[in-house]
């Protein structure tokens, strides 16, 4: 399984289709620099990526790494048709059977924190909706003939739909994995950030004890629920300081801080300046 950290999202580069007669073989390649997605519509491809064998029958797919050699291990036994698509990512990725390293999820943008997330794509598998996948590939092929920017944008959107389908077909981490729990807890905190932190309500919503939820968040994000919530509140306050004329005290209330002095202390620790100075910095001119 491949794990991608986004944003940025993986981006589509090029696609095509091929038909091999019985006895035909896929080309041997090495380090092509892009992910190579193969989706077979009829027949079967017999492939290997270094020491990993991949048999790809009709209605199935395989995803080959950009940095390894892949080769054909046997000729096609019947006429075989398949689509291929090349893509790459500017974000981090790795192949894993474990969960995301905590540091990669930590946002670090100066103005507005970017909440990164991990998603998984399987190395290979059977398509649950092959006709839909084939249709998306046909759309990608049609759109790449048009060089206008709107078509290129549409092409990327279609490609994301295809990746979502592959992700749905993957064997994802178990529901009670620490990362899943941490992400659900983070979503709960973002939804309720204006309210006082209620560990009992969070535990009831997630069906896990608050101490265990805290351990999961600390492991996944490097923050306790309170620390995560405080950082998120400060991010919302930064947005309001820049985009509205509301008084600083009012913004402190709207973002869930219990008192104005506490808001100023939290803001200063995280941003390195006062709310007023931050507002002036980004509203000059």
Tab-separated table of C-alpha atoms in Angstrom:
chain	number	residue	atom	x	y	z
A	1	UNK	CA	0.000	0.000	0.000
A	2	UNK	CA	1.202	3.521	-0.817
A	3	UNK	CA	0.698	6.389	1.599
A	4	UNK	CA	0.487	9.961	0.264
A	5	UNK	CA	0.585	13.118	2.376
A	6	UNK	CA	-1.569	15.935	0.970
A	7	UNK	CA	-1.661	18.730	0.066
A	8	UNK	CA	-0.394	18.755	-2.585
A	9	UNK	CA	-2.478	16.084	-4.242
A	10	UNK	CA	-0.969	13.637	-6.735
A	11	UNK	CA	-1.284	15.114	-10.220
A	12	UNK	CA	-2.141	13.415	-13.486
A	13	UNK	CA	0.479	13.562	-16.268
A	14	UNK	CA	-0.528	11.351	-19.195
A	15	UNK	CA	-2.523	8.235	-20.052
A	16	UNK	CA	-3.117	5.822	-22.889
A	17	UNK	CA	-4.261	2.308	-23.754
A	18	UNK	CA	-2.702	-0.737	-25.384
A	19	UNK	CA	-3.824	-4.091	-26.729
A	20	UNK	CA	-1.415	-7.035	-26.780
A	21	UNK	CA	-2.081	-10.166	-28.802
A	22	UNK	CA	-1.636	-13.582	-27.265
A	23	UNK	CA	2.105	-13.928	-26.750
A	24	UNK	CA	2.614	-10.175	-26.327
A	25	UNK	CA	4.501	-8.702	-23.392
A	26	UNK	CA	4.570	-5.431	-21.497
A	27	UNK	CA	7.789	-3.452	-21.935
A	28	UNK	CA	10.529	-3.722	-19.322
A	29	UNK	CA	11.347	-0.351	-17.763
A	30	UNK	CA	13.493	1.045	-14.985
A	31	UNK	CA	13.122	4.178	-12.860
A	32	UNK	CA	10.681	6.017	-15.144
A	33	UNK	CA	10.169	8.752	-12.535
A	34	UNK	CA	6.365	8.568	-12.420
A	35	UNK	CA	3.821	6.247	-10.861
A	36	UNK	CA	2.476	3.851	-13.478
A	37	UNK	CA	-1.148	2.780	-12.970
A	38	UNK	CA	-2.211	-0.243	-15.041
A	39	UNK	CA	-5.905	-1.168	-15.357
A	40	UNK	CA	-6.736	-4.280	-17.392
A	41	UNK	CA	-10.119	-4.527	-19.138
A	42	UNK	CA	-9.673	-7.989	-20.714
A	43	UNK	CA	-7.053	-10.684	-20.688
A	44	UNK	CA	-4.245	-10.575	-18.113
A	45	UNK	CA	-0.855	-8.931	-17.626
A	46	UNK	CA	1.928	-10.839	-15.874
A	47	UNK	CA	4.306	-8.347	-14.293
A	48	UNK	CA	6.947	-7.999	-11.606
A	49	UNK	CA	8.369	-4.961	-9.856
A	50	UNK	CA	11.818	-6.142	-8.841
A	51	UNK	CA	11.053	-9.177	-6.639
A	52	UNK	CA	7.292	-8.538	-6.322
A	53	UNK	CA	5.123	-10.520	-8.767
A	54	UNK	CA	1.905	-8.934	-10.002
A	55	UNK	CA	-0.768	-10.775	-11.958
A	56	UNK	CA	-3.348	-8.279	-13.261
A	57	UNK	CA	-6.475	-9.927	-14.683
A	58	UNK	CA	-9.440	-8.141	-16.287
A	59	UNK	CA	-11.199	-5.774	-13.891
A	60	UNK	CA	-8.061	-5.368	-11.783
A	61	UNK	CA	-5.269	-2.835	-11.399
A	62	UNK	CA	-1.670	-2.486	-10.248
A	63	UNK	CA	0.320	0.563	-9.220
A	64	UNK	CA	4.049	0.574	-9.996
A	65	UNK	CA	6.562	2.763	-8.203
A	66	UNK	CA	8.437	5.547	-10.032
A	67	UNK	CA	11.833	4.532	-8.676
A	68	UNK	CA	11.990	0.795	-9.400
A	69	UNK	CA	12.357	-1.493	-12.385
A	70	UNK	CA	9.358	-3.433	-13.626
A	71	UNK	CA	9.219	-6.175	-16.214
A	72	UNK	CA	7.001	-8.750	-17.844
A	73	UNK	CA	7.248	-12.218	-16.292
A	74	UNK	CA	5.224	-14.110	-18.898
A	75	UNK	CA	3.571	-13.457	-22.259
A	76	UNK	CA	-0.151	-12.784	-22.445
A	77	UNK	CA	-2.114	-15.998	-22.894
A	78	UNK	CA	-4.919	-14.214	-24.733
A	79	UNK	CA	-5.572	-10.841	-26.287
A	80	UNK	CA	-5.141	-8.335	-23.475
A	81	UNK	CA	-6.355	-4.753	-23.367
A	82	UNK	CA	-5.394	-2.300	-20.646
A	83	UNK	CA	-5.299	1.376	-19.798
A	84	UNK	CA	-2.249	3.045	-18.272
A	85	UNK	CA	-1.919	6.364	-16.483
A	86	UNK	CA	1.183	8.170	-15.271
A	87	UNK	CA	1.049	10.463	-12.274
A	88	UNK	CA	3.364	11.985	-9.686
A	89	UNK	CA	3.173	13.976	-6.469
A	90	UNK	CA	5.061	16.974	-5.128
A	91	UNK	CA	4.174	15.869	-1.613
A	92	UNK	CA	5.753	13.106	0.421
A	93	UNK	CA	4.866	9.455	-0.128
A	94	UNK	CA	6.110	6.047	0.851
A	95	UNK	CA	5.134	2.418	0.644
A	96	UNK	CA	4.034	1.046	3.987
A	97	UNK	CA	1.962	-1.470	5.856
A	98	UNK	CA	2.018	0.776	8.911
A	99	UNK	CA	0.580	4.145	9.767
A	100	UNK	CA	1.693	7.683	9.189
A	101	UNK	CA	4.761	9.089	10.916
A	102	UNK	CA	3.507	11.830	13.270
A	103	UNK	CA	5.770	14.645	12.140
A	104	UNK	CA	4.439	14.574	8.581
A	105	UNK	CA	0.993	15.657	9.711
A	106	UNK	CA	2.117	18.771	11.552
A	107	UNK	CA	1.109	22.035	9.831
A	108	UNK	CA	3.741	24.766	9.681
A	109	UNK	CA	2.448	27.646	7.539
A	110	UNK	CA	3.006	31.148	8.962
A	111	UNK	CA	-0.321	32.742	8.104
A	112	UNK	CA	-2.841	29.929	7.949
A	113	UNK	CA	-2.021	26.405	9.044
A	114	UNK	CA	-2.519	23.822	6.331
A	115	UNK	CA	-4.093	20.705	7.777
A	116	UNK	CA	-2.331	17.888	6.005
A	117	UNK	CA	-3.862	14.468	5.736
A	118	UNK	CA	-2.796	11.010	4.671
A	119	UNK	CA	-4.539	8.817	2.148
A	120	UNK	CA	-3.721	5.362	0.901
A	121	UNK	CA	-3.624	3.693	-2.488
A	122	UNK	CA	-3.271	-0.075	-2.786
A	123	UNK	CA	-0.442	-1.607	-4.764
A	124	UNK	CA	-2.947	-3.798	-6.614
A	125	UNK	CA	-6.472	-5.072	-6.358
A	126	UNK	CA	-9.791	-5.812	-8.012
A	127	UNK	CA	-11.991	-2.904	-9.033
A	128	UNK	CA	-15.401	-2.850	-7.383
A	129	UNK	CA	-16.749	-0.619	-10.202
A	130	UNK	CA	-14.599	-1.371	-13.260
A	131	UNK	CA	-16.960	0.314	-15.747
A	132	UNK	CA	-16.718	3.602	-13.821
A	133	UNK	CA	-12.917	3.370	-13.778
A	134	UNK	CA	-12.840	2.681	-17.523
A	135	UNK	CA	-15.083	5.693	-18.125
A	136	UNK	CA	-12.812	7.995	-16.105
A	137	UNK	CA	-9.816	6.771	-18.100
A	138	UNK	CA	-11.625	7.424	-21.365
A	139	UNK	CA	-12.429	10.938	-20.139
A	140	UNK	CA	-8.783	11.513	-19.214
A	141	UNK	CA	-7.690	10.390	-22.665
A	142	UNK	CA	-10.213	12.664	-24.347
A	143	UNK	CA	-9.336	15.691	-22.216
A	144	UNK	CA	-5.587	15.429	-22.749
A	145	UNK	CA	-6.123	16.178	-26.439
A	146	UNK	CA	-7.378	19.651	-25.437
A	147	UNK	CA	-4.662	22.037	-24.234
A	148	UNK	CA	-6.908	24.800	-22.828
A	149	UNK	CA	-6.524	25.357	-19.088
A	150	UNK	CA	-10.140	24.516	-18.268
A	151	UNK	CA	-9.715	21.053	-19.796
A	152	UNK	CA	-6.488	20.510	-17.893
A	153	UNK	CA	-8.238	21.456	-14.652
A	154	UNK	CA	-11.106	19.119	-15.459
A	155	UNK	CA	-8.562	16.398	-16.208
A	156	UNK	CA	-7.109	16.674	-12.704
A	157	UNK	CA	-10.602	16.510	-11.159
A	158	UNK	CA	-11.437	13.355	-13.117
A	159	UNK	CA	-8.134	11.840	-12.031
A	160	UNK	CA	-8.931	12.524	-8.362
A	161	UNK	CA	-12.244	10.689	-8.811
A	162	UNK	CA	-10.313	7.712	-10.132
A	163	UNK	CA	-7.934	7.788	-7.143
A	164	UNK	CA	-10.891	7.969	-4.751
A	165	UNK	CA	-12.270	4.799	-6.331
A	166	UNK	CA	-8.931	3.033	-5.974
A	167	UNK	CA	-8.734	4.196	-2.366
A	168	UNK	CA	-12.210	2.829	-1.676
A	169	UNK	CA	-11.044	-0.530	-3.014
A	170	UNK	CA	-8.017	-0.548	-0.702
A	171	UNK	CA	-7.674	-2.382	2.576
A	172	UNK	CA	-7.518	0.630	4.836
A	173	UNK	CA	-6.102	0.793	8.361
A	174	UNK	CA	-8.510	-0.584	10.946
A	175	UNK	CA	-11.121	1.749	12.340
A	176	UNK	CA	-9.561	1.614	15.821
A	177	UNK	CA	-6.013	2.426	14.641
A	178	UNK	CA	-4.439	5.320	16.519
A	179	UNK	CA	-4.304	7.486	13.383
A	180	UNK	CA	-7.996	7.027	12.593
A	181	UNK	CA	-8.955	7.854	16.170
A	182	UNK	CA	-6.688	10.906	16.180
A	183	UNK	CA	-8.166	12.207	12.923
A	184	UNK	CA	-11.724	11.699	14.200
A	185	UNK	CA	-10.851	13.484	17.430
A	186	UNK	CA	-9.312	16.360	15.481
A	187	UNK	CA	-12.470	16.647	13.364
A	188	UNK	CA	-14.561	16.720	16.551
A	189	UNK	CA	-12.406	19.506	18.009
A	190	UNK	CA	-12.512	21.569	14.812
A	191	UNK	CA	-16.287	21.259	14.680
A	192	UNK	CA	-16.738	22.306	18.316
A	193	UNK	CA	-13.832	24.711	18.745
A	194	UNK	CA	-16.064	27.575	19.932
A	195	UNK	CA	-17.167	25.517	22.945
A	196	UNK	CA	-15.199	24.644	26.062
A	197	UNK	CA	-13.293	21.382	25.648
A	198	UNK	CA	-15.564	18.601	26.912
A	199	UNK	CA	-13.650	15.356	27.279
A	200	UNK	CA	-16.799	13.431	28.221
A	201	UNK	CA	-18.614	14.508	25.062
A	202	UNK	CA	-15.561	13.724	22.926
A	203	UNK	CA	-15.276	10.256	24.473
A	204	UNK	CA	-18.961	9.523	23.908
A	205	UNK	CA	-18.764	10.670	20.291
A	206	UNK	CA	-15.645	8.623	19.490
A	207	UNK	CA	-16.519	5.647	21.750
A	208	UNK	CA	-13.067	5.680	23.334
A	209	UNK	CA	-11.864	6.818	26.734
A	210	UNK	CA	-10.502	10.362	26.727
A	211	UNK	CA	-7.096	9.214	27.995
A	212	UNK	CA	-6.739	6.849	25.041
A	213	UNK	CA	-7.886	9.562	22.620
A	214	UNK	CA	-5.244	11.876	24.081
A	215	UNK	CA	-2.549	9.251	23.591
A	216	UNK	CA	-3.623	8.758	19.965
A	217	UNK	CA	-3.552	12.495	19.228
A	218	UNK	CA	-0.179	12.909	20.897
A	219	UNK	CA	1.228	10.077	18.813
A	220	UNK	CA	-0.329	11.240	15.534
A	221	UNK	CA	0.010	15.024	15.748
A	222	UNK	CA	2.425	15.610	18.599
A	223	UNK	CA	-0.295	17.500	20.483
A	224	UNK	CA	-2.788	16.703	23.234
A	225	UNK	CA	-6.455	17.505	22.474
A	226	UNK	CA	-6.153	20.799	24.365
A	227	UNK	CA	-2.971	21.767	22.546
A	228	UNK	CA	-4.505	20.864	19.180
A	229	UNK	CA	-7.673	22.811	20.013
A	230	UNK	CA	-5.703	25.859	21.116
A	231	UNK	CA	-3.678	25.878	17.913
A	232	UNK	CA	-6.824	25.562	15.827
A	233	UNK	CA	-8.517	28.390	17.746
A	234	UNK	CA	-5.526	30.638	17.155
A	235	UNK	CA	-5.721	29.860	13.424
A	236	UNK	CA	-9.381	30.893	13.367
A	237	UNK	CA	-8.508	34.054	15.275
A	238	UNK	CA	-5.789	34.899	12.739
A	239	UNK	CA	-8.333	34.634	9.943
A	240	UNK	CA	-10.799	36.929	11.749
A	241	UNK	CA	-8.082	39.461	12.590
A	242	UNK	CA	-7.204	39.754	8.918
A	243	UNK	CA	-10.618	39.428	7.283
A	244	UNK	CA	-12.864	41.356	9.706
A	245	UNK	CA	-12.911	44.580	11.725
A	246	UNK	CA	-14.215	42.933	14.868
A	247	UNK	CA	-12.582	43.996	18.134
A	248	UNK	CA	-9.875	41.703	19.429
A	249	UNK	CA	-11.888	40.932	22.552
A	250	UNK	CA	-14.849	39.844	20.469
A	251	UNK	CA	-12.631	37.604	18.357
A	252	UNK	CA	-11.307	35.977	21.531
A	253	UNK	CA	-14.885	35.105	22.510
A	254	UNK	CA	-15.867	33.857	19.046
A	255	UNK	CA	-12.912	31.498	18.847
A	256	UNK	CA	-13.589	29.792	22.166
A	257	UNK	CA	-11.027	31.397	24.455
A	258	UNK	CA	-12.391	31.787	27.967
A	259	UNK	CA	-10.770	35.131	28.668
A	260	UNK	CA	-9.002	37.905	26.811
A	261	UNK	CA	-5.683	37.572	28.728
A	262	UNK	CA	-5.629	33.824	28.029
A	263	UNK	CA	-6.242	34.490	24.334
A	264	UNK	CA	-3.353	36.977	24.194
A	265	UNK	CA	-1.011	34.530	25.956
A	266	UNK	CA	-1.918	31.627	23.657
A	267	UNK	CA	-1.697	33.815	20.567
A	268	UNK	CA	1.703	35.174	21.583
A	269	UNK	CA	3.141	31.711	22.283
A	270	UNK	CA	2.004	30.361	18.920
A	271	UNK	CA	2.465	33.364	16.624
A	272	UNK	CA	5.217	35.291	18.394
A	273	UNK	CA	3.356	38.589	18.515
A	274	UNK	CA	0.170	40.136	19.927
A	275	UNK	CA	-3.177	39.887	18.107
A	276	UNK	CA	-3.141	43.642	17.504
A	277	UNK	CA	0.365	43.617	16.019
A	278	UNK	CA	-0.536	40.640	13.856
A	279	UNK	CA	-3.562	42.489	12.479
A	280	UNK	CA	-1.503	45.570	11.691
A	281	UNK	CA	1.188	43.494	9.994
A	282	UNK	CA	-1.202	41.922	7.502
A	283	UNK	CA	-3.439	44.918	6.931
A	284	UNK	CA	-0.832	47.497	6.092
A	285	UNK	CA	-1.475	49.446	2.936
